[in-house]
């Protein structure tokens, strides 16, 4: 079920610890998938969380669960807007940035390097990944770290604790809306 996957892969975003999360979701019926997506968005949108489809091949969708207010702040950061401009992102508008991301995913064949910005990764780590072509990182966790190792490792631990707590609570209660922190 889609809601289970949102809890599993997006707990730090639901807890407002992270800008966004992405995951792939296999489905058998496009109609049922669209219904599930609408139901979850109805539960989450009033809490400041949105789920969008970034890519869909008819059997598997790449989903992005995010907090538009946090993404807007991130895209507005000077160092982020400069980096994003290099990849054709023209402004700090959330809708425009998502549109460009969808396009970049469609032409790259995999994740474009700037996807880390949408996931809340530190700018130094996103830039480091780009500059080093994914090689020579200091630490590898939920992302490759090229900057502040201690900061990244603390975030990795915080995200893992959050995921465990959310999975436990969801199994007990089953209410994604109750687990989602308001904007």
Tab-separated table of N, CA and C in Angstrom:
chain	number	residue	atom	x	y	z
A	1	UNK	N	0.836	-1.183	0.000
A	1	UNK	CA	0.000	0.000	0.000
A	1	UNK	C	0.883	1.249	0.000
A	2	UNK	N	0.479	2.244	-0.736
A	2	UNK	CA	1.264	3.462	-0.905
A	2	UNK	C	1.512	4.185	0.421
A	3	UNK	N	0.528	4.240	1.257
A	3	UNK	CA	0.670	4.951	2.532
A	3	UNK	C	1.790	4.350	3.382
A	4	UNK	N	1.919	3.026	3.386
A	4	UNK	CA	2.999	2.355	4.110
A	4	UNK	C	4.363	2.806	3.592
A	5	UNK	N	4.481	2.914	2.279
A	5	UNK	CA	5.749	3.322	1.658
A	5	UNK	C	6.083	4.774	1.994
A	6	UNK	N	5.081	5.625	2.069
A	6	UNK	CA	5.319	7.022	2.431
A	6	UNK	C	5.905	7.078	3.839
A	7	UNK	N	5.345	6.320	4.757
A	7	UNK	CA	5.878	6.278	6.125
A	7	UNK	C	7.304	5.728	6.110
A	8	UNK	N	7.506	4.644	5.407
A	8	UNK	CA	8.812	3.977	5.368
A	8	UNK	C	9.908	4.883	4.812
A	9	UNK	N	9.634	5.585	3.729
A	9	UNK	CA	10.670	6.342	3.036
A	9	UNK	C	10.658	7.849	3.293
A	10	UNK	N	9.617	8.352	3.939
A	10	UNK	CA	9.474	9.810	4.051
A	10	UNK	C	9.280	10.306	5.477
A	11	UNK	N	9.516	9.476	6.459
A	11	UNK	CA	9.281	9.881	7.847
A	11	UNK	C	9.958	11.205	8.210
A	12	UNK	N	11.236	11.424	7.878
A	12	UNK	CA	11.846	12.709	8.244
A	12	UNK	C	11.167	13.922	7.588
A	13	UNK	N	10.611	13.718	6.410
A	13	UNK	CA	9.871	14.809	5.747
A	13	UNK	C	8.550	15.035	6.474
A	14	UNK	N	7.858	13.975	6.826
A	14	UNK	CA	6.591	14.101	7.548
A	14	UNK	C	6.816	14.756	8.908
A	15	UNK	N	7.975	14.479	9.512
A	15	UNK	CA	8.308	15.034	10.827
A	15	UNK	C	8.864	16.460	10.739
A	16	UNK	N	8.962	16.964	9.546
A	16	UNK	CA	9.485	18.308	9.271
A	16	UNK	C	10.978	18.447	9.622
A	17	UNK	N	11.702	17.336	9.507
A	17	UNK	CA	13.142	17.346	9.709
A	17	UNK	C	13.877	17.512	8.384
A	18	UNK	N	13.165	17.304	7.284
A	18	UNK	CA	13.781	17.236	5.966
A	18	UNK	C	12.848	17.882	4.945
A	19	UNK	N	13.421	18.508	3.923
A	19	UNK	CA	12.637	19.179	2.871
A	19	UNK	C	11.792	18.187	2.092
A	20	UNK	N	12.415	17.099	1.681
A	20	UNK	CA	11.696	16.156	0.839
A	20	UNK	C	12.351	14.797	0.800
A	21	UNK	N	11.600	13.835	0.284
A	21	UNK	CA	12.049	12.450	0.147
A	21	UNK	C	11.530	11.913	-1.175
A	22	UNK	N	12.275	10.996	-1.769
A	22	UNK	CA	11.865	10.355	-3.021
A	22	UNK	C	11.915	8.847	-2.860
A	23	UNK	N	11.010	8.186	-3.568
A	23	UNK	CA	11.049	6.730	-3.593
A	23	UNK	C	10.294	6.220	-4.809
A	24	UNK	N	10.643	5.009	-5.213
A	24	UNK	CA	9.959	4.355	-6.321
A	24	UNK	C	8.830	3.499	-5.788
A	25	UNK	N	7.737	3.465	-6.558
A	25	UNK	CA	6.566	2.704	-6.124
A	25	UNK	C	6.029	1.895	-7.298
A	26	UNK	N	5.997	0.576	-7.131
A	26	UNK	CA	5.427	-0.317	-8.134
A	26	UNK	C	3.933	-0.427	-7.921
A	27	UNK	N	3.172	-0.411	-9.004
A	27	UNK	CA	1.729	-0.561	-8.899
A	27	UNK	C	1.219	-1.398	-10.072
A	28	UNK	N	0.006	-1.924	-9.912
A	28	UNK	CA	-0.573	-2.784	-10.941
A	28	UNK	C	-1.691	-2.096	-11.705
A	29	UNK	N	-2.350	-1.158	-11.063
A	29	UNK	CA	-3.463	-0.447	-11.681
A	29	UNK	C	-3.214	1.056	-11.582
A	30	UNK	N	-3.130	1.709	-12.725
A	30	UNK	CA	-2.892	3.149	-12.719
A	30	UNK	C	-4.055	3.885	-12.051
A	31	UNK	N	-5.257	3.406	-12.251
A	31	UNK	CA	-6.432	4.024	-11.640
A	31	UNK	C	-6.364	3.945	-10.113
A	32	UNK	N	-6.039	2.755	-9.603
A	32	UNK	CA	-5.930	2.577	-8.151
A	32	UNK	C	-4.784	3.431	-7.600
A	33	UNK	N	-3.667	3.487	-8.322
A	33	UNK	CA	-2.527	4.298	-7.900
A	33	UNK	C	-2.928	5.772	-7.802
A	34	UNK	N	-3.608	6.275	-8.795
A	34	UNK	CA	-4.037	7.682	-8.788
A	34	UNK	C	-5.007	7.963	-7.636
A	35	UNK	N	-5.867	6.998	-7.349
A	35	UNK	CA	-6.794	7.144	-6.218
A	35	UNK	C	-6.021	7.213	-4.893
A	36	UNK	N	-5.051	6.309	-4.720
A	36	UNK	CA	-4.229	6.305	-3.499
A	36	UNK	C	-3.475	7.627	-3.354
A	37	UNK	N	-2.913	8.105	-4.450
A	37	UNK	CA	-2.169	9.367	-4.446
A	37	UNK	C	-3.069	10.524	-4.016
A	38	UNK	N	-4.281	10.570	-4.552
A	38	UNK	CA	-5.228	11.635	-4.201
A	38	UNK	C	-5.631	11.562	-2.729
A	39	UNK	N	-5.866	10.365	-2.230
A	39	UNK	CA	-6.257	10.191	-0.826
A	39	UNK	C	-5.140	10.659	0.102
A	40	UNK	N	-3.906	10.264	-0.200
A	40	UNK	CA	-2.786	10.659	0.649
A	40	UNK	C	-2.575	12.168	0.585
A	41	UNK	N	-2.653	12.746	-0.616
A	41	UNK	CA	-2.502	14.197	-0.725
A	41	UNK	C	-3.588	14.927	0.059
A	42	UNK	N	-4.788	14.386	0.059
A	42	UNK	CA	-5.873	15.004	0.830
A	42	UNK	C	-5.541	15.007	2.326
A	43	UNK	N	-4.923	13.929	2.795
A	43	UNK	CA	-4.546	13.833	4.209
A	43	UNK	C	-3.361	14.735	4.559
A	44	UNK	N	-2.443	14.911	3.613
A	44	UNK	CA	-1.188	15.591	3.916
A	44	UNK	C	-1.142	17.069	3.524
A	45	UNK	N	-1.873	17.457	2.494
A	45	UNK	CA	-1.769	18.829	1.989
A	45	UNK	C	-2.077	19.873	3.049
A	46	UNK	N	-3.094	19.641	3.860
A	46	UNK	CA	-3.436	20.637	4.890
A	46	UNK	C	-2.382	20.697	6.002
A	47	UNK	N	-1.462	19.724	6.002
A	47	UNK	CA	-0.355	19.726	6.968
A	47	UNK	C	0.908	20.340	6.360
A	48	UNK	N	0.807	20.782	5.099
A	48	UNK	CA	1.956	21.404	4.439
A	48	UNK	C	2.860	20.442	3.701
A	49	UNK	N	2.349	19.264	3.370
A	49	UNK	CA	3.127	18.251	2.650
A	49	UNK	C	2.400	17.916	1.348
A	50	UNK	N	3.196	17.772	0.291
A	50	UNK	CA	2.646	17.454	-1.035
A	50	UNK	C	3.393	16.249	-1.591
A	51	UNK	N	2.665	15.379	-2.294
A	51	UNK	CA	3.283	14.251	-2.981
A	51	UNK	C	2.996	14.383	-4.471
A	52	UNK	N	4.061	14.362	-5.278
A	52	UNK	CA	3.923	14.479	-6.727
A	52	UNK	C	4.652	13.327	-7.418
A	53	UNK	N	4.223	13.047	-8.626
A	53	UNK	CA	4.870	12.038	-9.462
A	53	UNK	C	5.907	12.751	-10.324
A	54	UNK	N	7.157	12.304	-10.224
A	54	UNK	CA	8.226	12.885	-11.031
A	54	UNK	C	8.439	12.111	-12.331
A	55	UNK	N	8.119	10.831	-12.286
A	55	UNK	CA	8.261	9.981	-13.473
A	55	UNK	C	7.341	8.777	-13.290
A	56	UNK	N	6.760	8.318	-14.384
A	56	UNK	CA	5.849	7.173	-14.323
A	56	UNK	C	5.933	6.422	-15.645
A	57	UNK	N	6.261	5.139	-15.579
A	57	UNK	CA	6.345	4.340	-16.806
A	57	UNK	C	5.137	3.426	-17.009
A	58	UNK	N	4.093	3.626	-16.215
A	58	UNK	CA	2.897	2.805	-16.334
A	58	UNK	C	2.858	1.624	-15.389
A	59	UNK	N	3.989	1.325	-14.745
A	59	UNK	CA	4.075	0.223	-13.776
A	59	UNK	C	4.788	0.655	-12.500
A	60	UNK	N	5.621	1.671	-12.643
A	60	UNK	CA	6.418	2.158	-11.512
A	60	UNK	C	6.482	3.679	-11.591
A	61	UNK	N	6.273	4.292	-10.439
A	61	UNK	CA	6.313	5.757	-10.371
A	61	UNK	C	7.429	6.185	-9.423
A	62	UNK	N	8.080	7.288	-9.772
A	62	UNK	CA	9.031	7.932	-8.883
A	62	UNK	C	8.272	9.063	-8.207
A	63	UNK	N	8.169	8.976	-6.883
A	63	UNK	CA	7.374	9.932	-6.120
A	63	UNK	C	8.273	10.841	-5.291
A	64	UNK	N	7.831	12.087	-5.189
A	64	UNK	CA	8.535	13.080	-4.383
A	64	UNK	C	7.539	13.614	-3.364
A	65	UNK	N	7.854	13.412	-2.096
A	65	UNK	CA	7.048	13.903	-0.986
A	65	UNK	C	7.848	15.050	-0.386
A	66	UNK	N	7.229	16.242	-0.331
A	66	UNK	CA	8.012	17.399	0.083
A	66	UNK	C	7.169	18.455	0.778
A	67	UNK	N	7.871	19.403	1.341
A	67	UNK	CA	7.283	20.552	2.015
A	67	UNK	C	7.590	21.787	1.176
A	68	UNK	N	6.592	22.292	0.438
A	68	UNK	CA	6.827	23.431	-0.460
A	68	UNK	C	7.419	24.657	0.230
A	69	UNK	N	7.007	24.938	1.457
A	69	UNK	CA	7.547	26.116	2.151
A	69	UNK	C	9.046	25.960	2.406
A	70	UNK	N	9.473	24.771	2.789
A	70	UNK	CA	10.893	24.523	3.035
A	70	UNK	C	11.689	24.517	1.730
A	71	UNK	N	11.092	23.966	0.681
A	71	UNK	CA	11.768	23.934	-0.617
A	71	UNK	C	11.960	25.355	-1.151
A	72	UNK	N	10.961	26.194	-0.982
A	72	UNK	CA	11.068	27.585	-1.441
A	72	UNK	C	12.229	28.296	-0.747
A	73	UNK	N	12.334	28.119	0.551
A	73	UNK	CA	13.440	28.732	1.298
A	73	UNK	C	14.771	28.209	0.766
A	74	UNK	N	14.842	26.910	0.545
A	74	UNK	CA	16.086	26.288	0.049
A	74	UNK	C	16.466	26.816	-1.317
A	75	UNK	N	15.498	26.892	-2.220
A	75	UNK	CA	15.778	27.365	-3.574
A	75	UNK	C	16.178	28.834	-3.597
A	76	UNK	N	15.789	29.567	-2.564
A	76	UNK	CA	16.098	30.993	-2.475
A	76	UNK	C	17.500	31.277	-1.944
A	77	UNK	N	18.153	30.280	-1.375
A	77	UNK	CA	19.512	30.469	-0.858
A	77	UNK	C	20.442	30.795	-2.023
A	78	UNK	N	21.288	31.771	-1.827
A	78	UNK	CA	22.177	32.259	-2.880
A	78	UNK	C	23.028	31.147	-3.493
A	79	UNK	N	23.678	30.345	-2.648
A	79	UNK	CA	24.553	29.292	-3.167
A	79	UNK	C	23.759	28.208	-3.890
A	80	UNK	N	22.527	27.987	-3.469
A	80	UNK	CA	21.675	26.996	-4.122
A	80	UNK	C	21.206	27.519	-5.474
A	81	UNK	N	20.744	28.765	-5.521
A	81	UNK	CA	20.239	29.302	-6.792
A	81	UNK	C	21.342	29.355	-7.839
A	82	UNK	N	22.567	29.631	-7.417
A	82	UNK	CA	23.708	29.643	-8.351
A	82	UNK	C	23.941	28.241	-8.907
A	83	UNK	N	23.963	27.248	-8.035
A	83	UNK	CA	24.161	25.866	-8.453
A	83	UNK	C	23.039	25.416	-9.389
A	84	UNK	N	21.812	25.744	-9.020
A	84	UNK	CA	20.662	25.315	-9.816
A	84	UNK	C	20.637	26.012	-11.183
A	85	UNK	N	21.082	27.240	-11.228
A	85	UNK	CA	21.126	27.986	-12.488
A	85	UNK	C	22.002	27.253	-13.508
A	86	UNK	N	23.083	26.630	-13.025
A	86	UNK	CA	23.980	25.875	-13.903
A	86	UNK	C	23.280	24.692	-14.574
A	87	UNK	N	22.173	24.252	-14.000
A	87	UNK	CA	21.416	23.124	-14.557
A	87	UNK	C	20.110	23.573	-15.222
A	88	UNK	N	19.995	24.865	-15.468
A	88	UNK	CA	18.850	25.383	-16.219
A	88	UNK	C	17.654	25.794	-15.400
A	89	UNK	N	17.800	25.860	-14.086
A	89	UNK	CA	16.710	26.322	-13.225
A	89	UNK	C	16.771	27.848	-13.229
A	90	UNK	N	15.715	28.477	-13.715
A	90	UNK	CA	15.751	29.921	-13.961
A	90	UNK	C	15.453	30.783	-12.744
A	91	UNK	N	14.639	30.314	-11.825
A	91	UNK	CA	14.284	31.132	-10.663
A	91	UNK	C	14.059	30.241	-9.453
A	92	UNK	N	13.630	30.831	-8.357
A	92	UNK	CA	13.431	30.052	-7.130
A	92	UNK	C	11.966	29.680	-6.919
A	93	UNK	N	11.190	29.649	-7.966
A	93	UNK	CA	9.785	29.265	-7.905
A	93	UNK	C	9.670	27.741	-7.767
A	94	UNK	N	8.910	27.275	-6.794
A	94	UNK	CA	8.785	25.837	-6.534
A	94	UNK	C	8.197	25.099	-7.739
A	95	UNK	N	7.106	25.611	-8.298
A	95	UNK	CA	6.467	24.937	-9.437
A	95	UNK	C	7.417	24.855	-10.629
A	96	UNK	N	8.112	25.944	-10.913
A	96	UNK	CA	9.059	25.946	-12.025
A	96	UNK	C	10.220	25.000	-11.794
A	97	UNK	N	10.694	24.948	-10.549
A	97	UNK	CA	11.801	24.047	-10.218
A	97	UNK	C	11.372	22.594	-10.358
A	98	UNK	N	10.156	22.274	-9.922
A	98	UNK	CA	9.668	20.894	-10.065
A	98	UNK	C	9.491	20.527	-11.535
A	99	UNK	N	8.984	21.461	-12.308
A	99	UNK	CA	8.822	21.220	-13.746
A	99	UNK	C	10.179	20.928	-14.396
A	100	UNK	N	11.182	21.710	-14.024
A	100	UNK	CA	12.539	21.505	-14.566
A	100	UNK	C	13.107	20.170	-14.085
A	101	UNK	N	12.869	19.812	-12.837
A	101	UNK	CA	13.349	18.536	-12.305
A	101	UNK	C	12.729	17.366	-13.070
A	102	UNK	N	11.427	17.428	-13.317
A	102	UNK	CA	10.754	16.371	-14.085
A	102	UNK	C	11.400	16.241	-15.460
A	103	UNK	N	11.657	17.367	-16.094
A	103	UNK	CA	12.305	17.359	-17.409
A	103	UNK	C	13.700	16.747	-17.307
A	104	UNK	N	14.478	17.161	-16.318
A	104	UNK	CA	15.848	16.657	-16.167
A	104	UNK	C	15.862	15.148	-15.902
A	105	UNK	N	14.908	14.666	-15.122
A	105	UNK	CA	14.814	13.220	-14.879
A	105	UNK	C	14.506	12.497	-16.185
A	106	UNK	N	13.633	13.070	-16.994
A	106	UNK	CA	13.255	12.426	-18.257
A	106	UNK	C	14.417	12.355	-19.245
A	107	UNK	N	15.333	13.337	-19.219
A	107	UNK	CA	16.437	13.318	-20.184
A	107	UNK	C	17.709	12.671	-19.641
A	108	UNK	N	17.856	12.606	-18.339
A	108	UNK	CA	19.087	12.053	-17.748
A	108	UNK	C	19.079	10.523	-17.717
A	109	UNK	N	17.917	9.929	-17.675
A	109	UNK	CA	17.843	8.485	-17.584
A	109	UNK	C	18.011	7.963	-16.166
A	110	UNK	N	18.459	8.804	-15.279
A	110	UNK	CA	18.558	8.479	-13.854
A	110	UNK	C	18.437	9.792	-13.093
A	111	UNK	N	18.936	9.840	-11.886
A	111	UNK	CA	18.788	11.064	-11.104
A	111	UNK	C	19.762	12.139	-11.569
A	112	UNK	N	19.263	13.319	-11.858
A	112	UNK	CA	20.178	14.423	-12.145
A	112	UNK	C	20.906	14.798	-10.853
A	113	UNK	N	22.126	15.276	-10.981
A	113	UNK	CA	22.965	15.531	-9.809
A	113	UNK	C	22.360	16.508	-8.809
A	114	UNK	N	21.589	17.464	-9.286
A	114	UNK	CA	21.040	18.485	-8.390
A	114	UNK	C	19.867	17.988	-7.552
A	115	UNK	N	19.484	16.738	-7.707
A	115	UNK	CA	18.346	16.198	-6.961
A	115	UNK	C	18.557	16.313	-5.452
A	116	UNK	N	19.811	16.308	-5.019
A	116	UNK	CA	20.100	16.445	-3.590
A	116	UNK	C	19.573	17.728	-2.980
A	117	UNK	N	19.478	18.779	-3.785
A	117	UNK	CA	18.922	20.046	-3.300
A	117	UNK	C	17.463	19.841	-2.898
A	118	UNK	N	16.713	19.098	-3.707
A	118	UNK	CA	15.301	18.839	-3.441
A	118	UNK	C	15.101	17.926	-2.233
A	119	UNK	N	16.136	17.187	-1.876
A	119	UNK	CA	16.064	16.263	-0.743
A	119	UNK	C	16.619	16.859	0.541
A	120	UNK	N	17.137	18.075	0.448
A	120	UNK	CA	17.649	18.746	1.636
A	120	UNK	C	19.082	18.414	1.987
A	121	UNK	N	19.837	17.819	1.066
A	121	UNK	CA	21.235	17.519	1.338
A	121	UNK	C	22.024	18.824	1.428
A	122	UNK	N	23.065	18.859	2.236
A	122	UNK	CA	23.897	20.064	2.310
A	122	UNK	C	24.457	20.440	0.941
A	123	UNK	N	24.502	21.732	0.658
A	123	UNK	CA	24.962	22.222	-0.642
A	123	UNK	C	26.392	21.771	-0.921
A	124	UNK	N	27.245	21.771	0.100
A	124	UNK	CA	28.631	21.322	-0.095
A	124	UNK	C	28.681	19.873	-0.576
A	125	UNK	N	27.768	19.058	-0.095
A	125	UNK	CA	27.753	17.651	-0.492
A	125	UNK	C	27.212	17.482	-1.912
A	126	UNK	N	26.208	18.261	-2.275
A	126	UNK	CA	25.674	18.203	-3.642
A	126	UNK	C	26.743	18.682	-4.619
A	127	UNK	N	27.369	19.822	-4.316
A	127	UNK	CA	28.425	20.356	-5.179
A	127	UNK	C	29.619	19.400	-5.231
A	128	UNK	N	29.961	18.810	-4.093
A	128	UNK	CA	31.069	17.850	-4.047
A	128	UNK	C	30.792	16.633	-4.908
A	129	UNK	N	29.577	16.136	-4.850
A	129	UNK	CA	29.192	14.986	-5.674
A	129	UNK	C	29.338	15.334	-7.150
A	130	UNK	N	28.875	16.519	-7.523
A	130	UNK	CA	28.960	16.964	-8.922
A	130	UNK	C	30.423	17.116	-9.335
A	131	UNK	N	31.205	17.804	-8.519
A	131	UNK	CA	32.604	18.084	-8.866
A	131	UNK	C	33.484	16.839	-8.897
A	132	UNK	N	33.145	15.848	-8.072
A	132	UNK	CA	33.956	14.629	-7.993
A	132	UNK	C	33.307	13.449	-8.709
A	133	UNK	N	32.234	13.717	-9.454
A	133	UNK	CA	31.529	12.663	-10.205
A	133	UNK	C	31.137	11.489	-9.310
A	134	UNK	N	30.790	11.793	-8.058
A	134	UNK	CA	30.360	10.756	-7.121
A	134	UNK	C	31.492	9.984	-6.463
A	135	UNK	N	32.740	10.346	-6.769
A	135	UNK	CA	33.905	9.652	-6.197
A	135	UNK	C	34.513	10.470	-5.063
A	136	UNK	N	35.392	9.813	-4.298
A	136	UNK	CA	36.226	10.470	-3.285
A	136	UNK	C	35.440	11.161	-2.164
A	137	UNK	N	34.318	10.629	-1.784
A	137	UNK	CA	33.573	11.221	-0.669
A	137	UNK	C	34.260	10.859	0.649
A	138	UNK	N	33.993	11.651	1.671
A	138	UNK	CA	34.559	11.419	2.999
A	138	UNK	C	33.811	10.300	3.720
A	139	UNK	N	32.476	10.282	3.552
A	139	UNK	CA	31.600	9.312	4.199
A	139	UNK	C	30.429	9.041	3.255
A	140	UNK	N	29.929	7.823	3.292
A	140	UNK	CA	28.750	7.484	2.498
A	140	UNK	C	27.671	6.986	3.454
A	141	UNK	N	26.544	7.679	3.467
A	141	UNK	CA	25.411	7.306	4.309
A	141	UNK	C	24.159	7.396	3.467
A	142	UNK	N	23.208	8.199	3.881
A	142	UNK	CA	22.006	8.399	3.073
A	142	UNK	C	22.322	9.216	1.830
A	143	UNK	N	23.462	9.872	1.831
A	143	UNK	CA	24.028	10.530	0.653
A	143	UNK	C	25.540	10.515	0.829
A	144	UNK	N	26.271	10.911	-0.199
A	144	UNK	CA	27.726	10.980	-0.137
A	144	UNK	C	28.129	12.328	0.447
A	145	UNK	N	28.991	12.275	1.443
A	145	UNK	CA	29.383	13.477	2.177
A	145	UNK	C	30.754	13.955	1.701
A	146	UNK	N	30.784	15.216	1.300
A	146	UNK	CA	32.022	15.858	0.876
A	146	UNK	C	32.380	17.026	1.787
A	147	UNK	N	31.441	17.451	2.607
A	147	UNK	CA	31.637	18.591	3.488
A	147	UNK	C	31.770	18.163	4.931
A	148	UNK	N	30.866	18.630	5.772
A	148	UNK	CA	30.912	18.443	7.221
A	148	UNK	C	30.426	17.038	7.601
A	149	UNK	N	31.377	16.172	7.898
A	149	UNK	CA	31.086	14.766	8.214
A	149	UNK	C	30.264	14.639	9.497
A	150	UNK	N	30.667	15.346	10.534
A	150	UNK	CA	29.971	15.247	11.818
A	150	UNK	C	28.502	15.672	11.674
A	151	UNK	N	28.271	16.780	10.979
A	151	UNK	CA	26.905	17.261	10.753
A	151	UNK	C	26.083	16.204	10.003
A	152	UNK	N	26.654	15.657	8.934
A	152	UNK	CA	25.944	14.658	8.134
A	152	UNK	C	25.655	13.394	8.943
A	153	UNK	N	26.633	12.923	9.695
A	153	UNK	CA	26.418	11.705	10.491
A	153	UNK	C	25.346	11.917	11.556
A	154	UNK	N	25.288	13.105	12.142
A	154	UNK	CA	24.222	13.420	13.097
A	154	UNK	C	22.854	13.399	12.410
A	155	UNK	N	22.786	13.944	11.203
A	155	UNK	CA	21.521	13.896	10.457
A	155	UNK	C	21.137	12.464	10.108
A	156	UNK	N	22.095	11.664	9.657
A	156	UNK	CA	21.811	10.259	9.339
A	156	UNK	C	21.184	9.566	10.548
A	157	UNK	N	21.769	9.777	11.717
A	157	UNK	CA	21.269	9.142	12.944
A	157	UNK	C	19.877	9.666	13.302
A	158	UNK	N	19.670	10.961	13.163
A	158	UNK	CA	18.368	11.566	13.463
A	158	UNK	C	17.297	11.005	12.528
A	159	UNK	N	17.623	10.901	11.240
A	159	UNK	CA	16.660	10.371	10.270
A	159	UNK	C	16.333	8.909	10.565
A	160	UNK	N	17.333	8.117	10.913
A	160	UNK	CA	17.088	6.700	11.223
A	160	UNK	C	16.194	6.550	12.454
A	161	UNK	N	16.447	7.337	13.498
A	161	UNK	CA	15.594	7.302	14.702
A	161	UNK	C	14.159	7.673	14.336
A	162	UNK	N	14.016	8.710	13.541
A	162	UNK	CA	12.694	9.159	13.118
A	162	UNK	C	11.970	8.053	12.351
A	163	UNK	N	12.660	7.414	11.416
A	163	UNK	CA	12.057	6.332	10.626
A	163	UNK	C	11.565	5.203	11.527
A	164	UNK	N	12.372	4.813	12.502
A	164	UNK	CA	11.986	3.725	13.419
A	164	UNK	C	10.752	4.112	14.231
A	165	UNK	N	10.754	5.321	14.763
A	165	UNK	CA	9.623	5.788	15.564
A	165	UNK	C	8.351	5.843	14.726
A	166	UNK	N	8.458	6.391	13.516
A	166	UNK	CA	7.285	6.516	12.659
A	166	UNK	C	6.734	5.156	12.230
A	167	UNK	N	7.609	4.230	11.899
A	167	UNK	CA	7.151	2.890	11.517
A	167	UNK	C	6.424	2.220	12.687
A	168	UNK	N	6.982	2.359	13.871
A	168	UNK	CA	6.365	1.759	15.057
A	168	UNK	C	4.995	2.388	15.321
A	169	UNK	N	4.936	3.715	15.277
A	169	UNK	CA	3.663	4.402	15.534
A	169	UNK	C	2.624	4.100	14.458
A	170	UNK	N	3.073	4.028	13.209
A	170	UNK	CA	2.135	3.763	12.111
A	170	UNK	C	1.559	2.345	12.225
A	171	UNK	N	2.389	1.392	12.617
A	171	UNK	CA	1.898	0.020	12.808
A	171	UNK	C	0.866	-0.036	13.924
A	172	UNK	N	1.045	0.808	14.937
A	172	UNK	CA	0.128	0.838	16.074
A	172	UNK	C	-1.154	1.596	15.745
A	173	UNK	N	-1.014	2.756	15.133
A	173	UNK	CA	-2.144	3.670	14.932
A	173	UNK	C	-2.690	3.656	13.501
A	174	UNK	N	-1.803	3.602	12.514
A	174	UNK	CA	-2.224	3.552	11.116
A	174	UNK	C	-2.728	4.861	10.551
A	175	UNK	N	-2.429	5.978	11.190
A	175	UNK	CA	-2.940	7.273	10.721
A	175	UNK	C	-1.785	8.184	10.304
A	176	UNK	N	-1.566	8.296	9.004
A	176	UNK	CA	-0.475	9.104	8.472
A	176	UNK	C	-0.666	10.584	8.798
A	177	UNK	N	-1.879	11.041	8.839
A	177	UNK	CA	-2.153	12.455	9.137
A	177	UNK	C	-1.721	12.814	10.559
A	178	UNK	N	-1.957	11.916	11.513
A	178	UNK	CA	-1.552	12.177	12.898
A	178	UNK	C	-0.030	12.236	13.038
A	179	UNK	N	0.669	11.518	12.190
A	179	UNK	CA	2.126	11.476	12.256
A	179	UNK	C	2.787	12.653	11.535
A	180	UNK	N	2.017	13.415	10.802
A	180	UNK	CA	2.574	14.497	10.000
A	180	UNK	C	2.511	15.810	10.772
A	181	UNK	N	3.677	16.415	10.953
A	181	UNK	CA	3.799	17.680	11.664
A	181	UNK	C	3.298	18.803	10.774
A	182	UNK	N	2.494	19.701	11.331
A	182	UNK	CA	1.968	20.829	10.564
A	182	UNK	C	3.076	21.814	10.206
A	183	UNK	N	2.845	22.511	9.094
A	183	UNK	CA	3.812	23.530	8.639
A	183	UNK	C	3.856	24.676	9.615
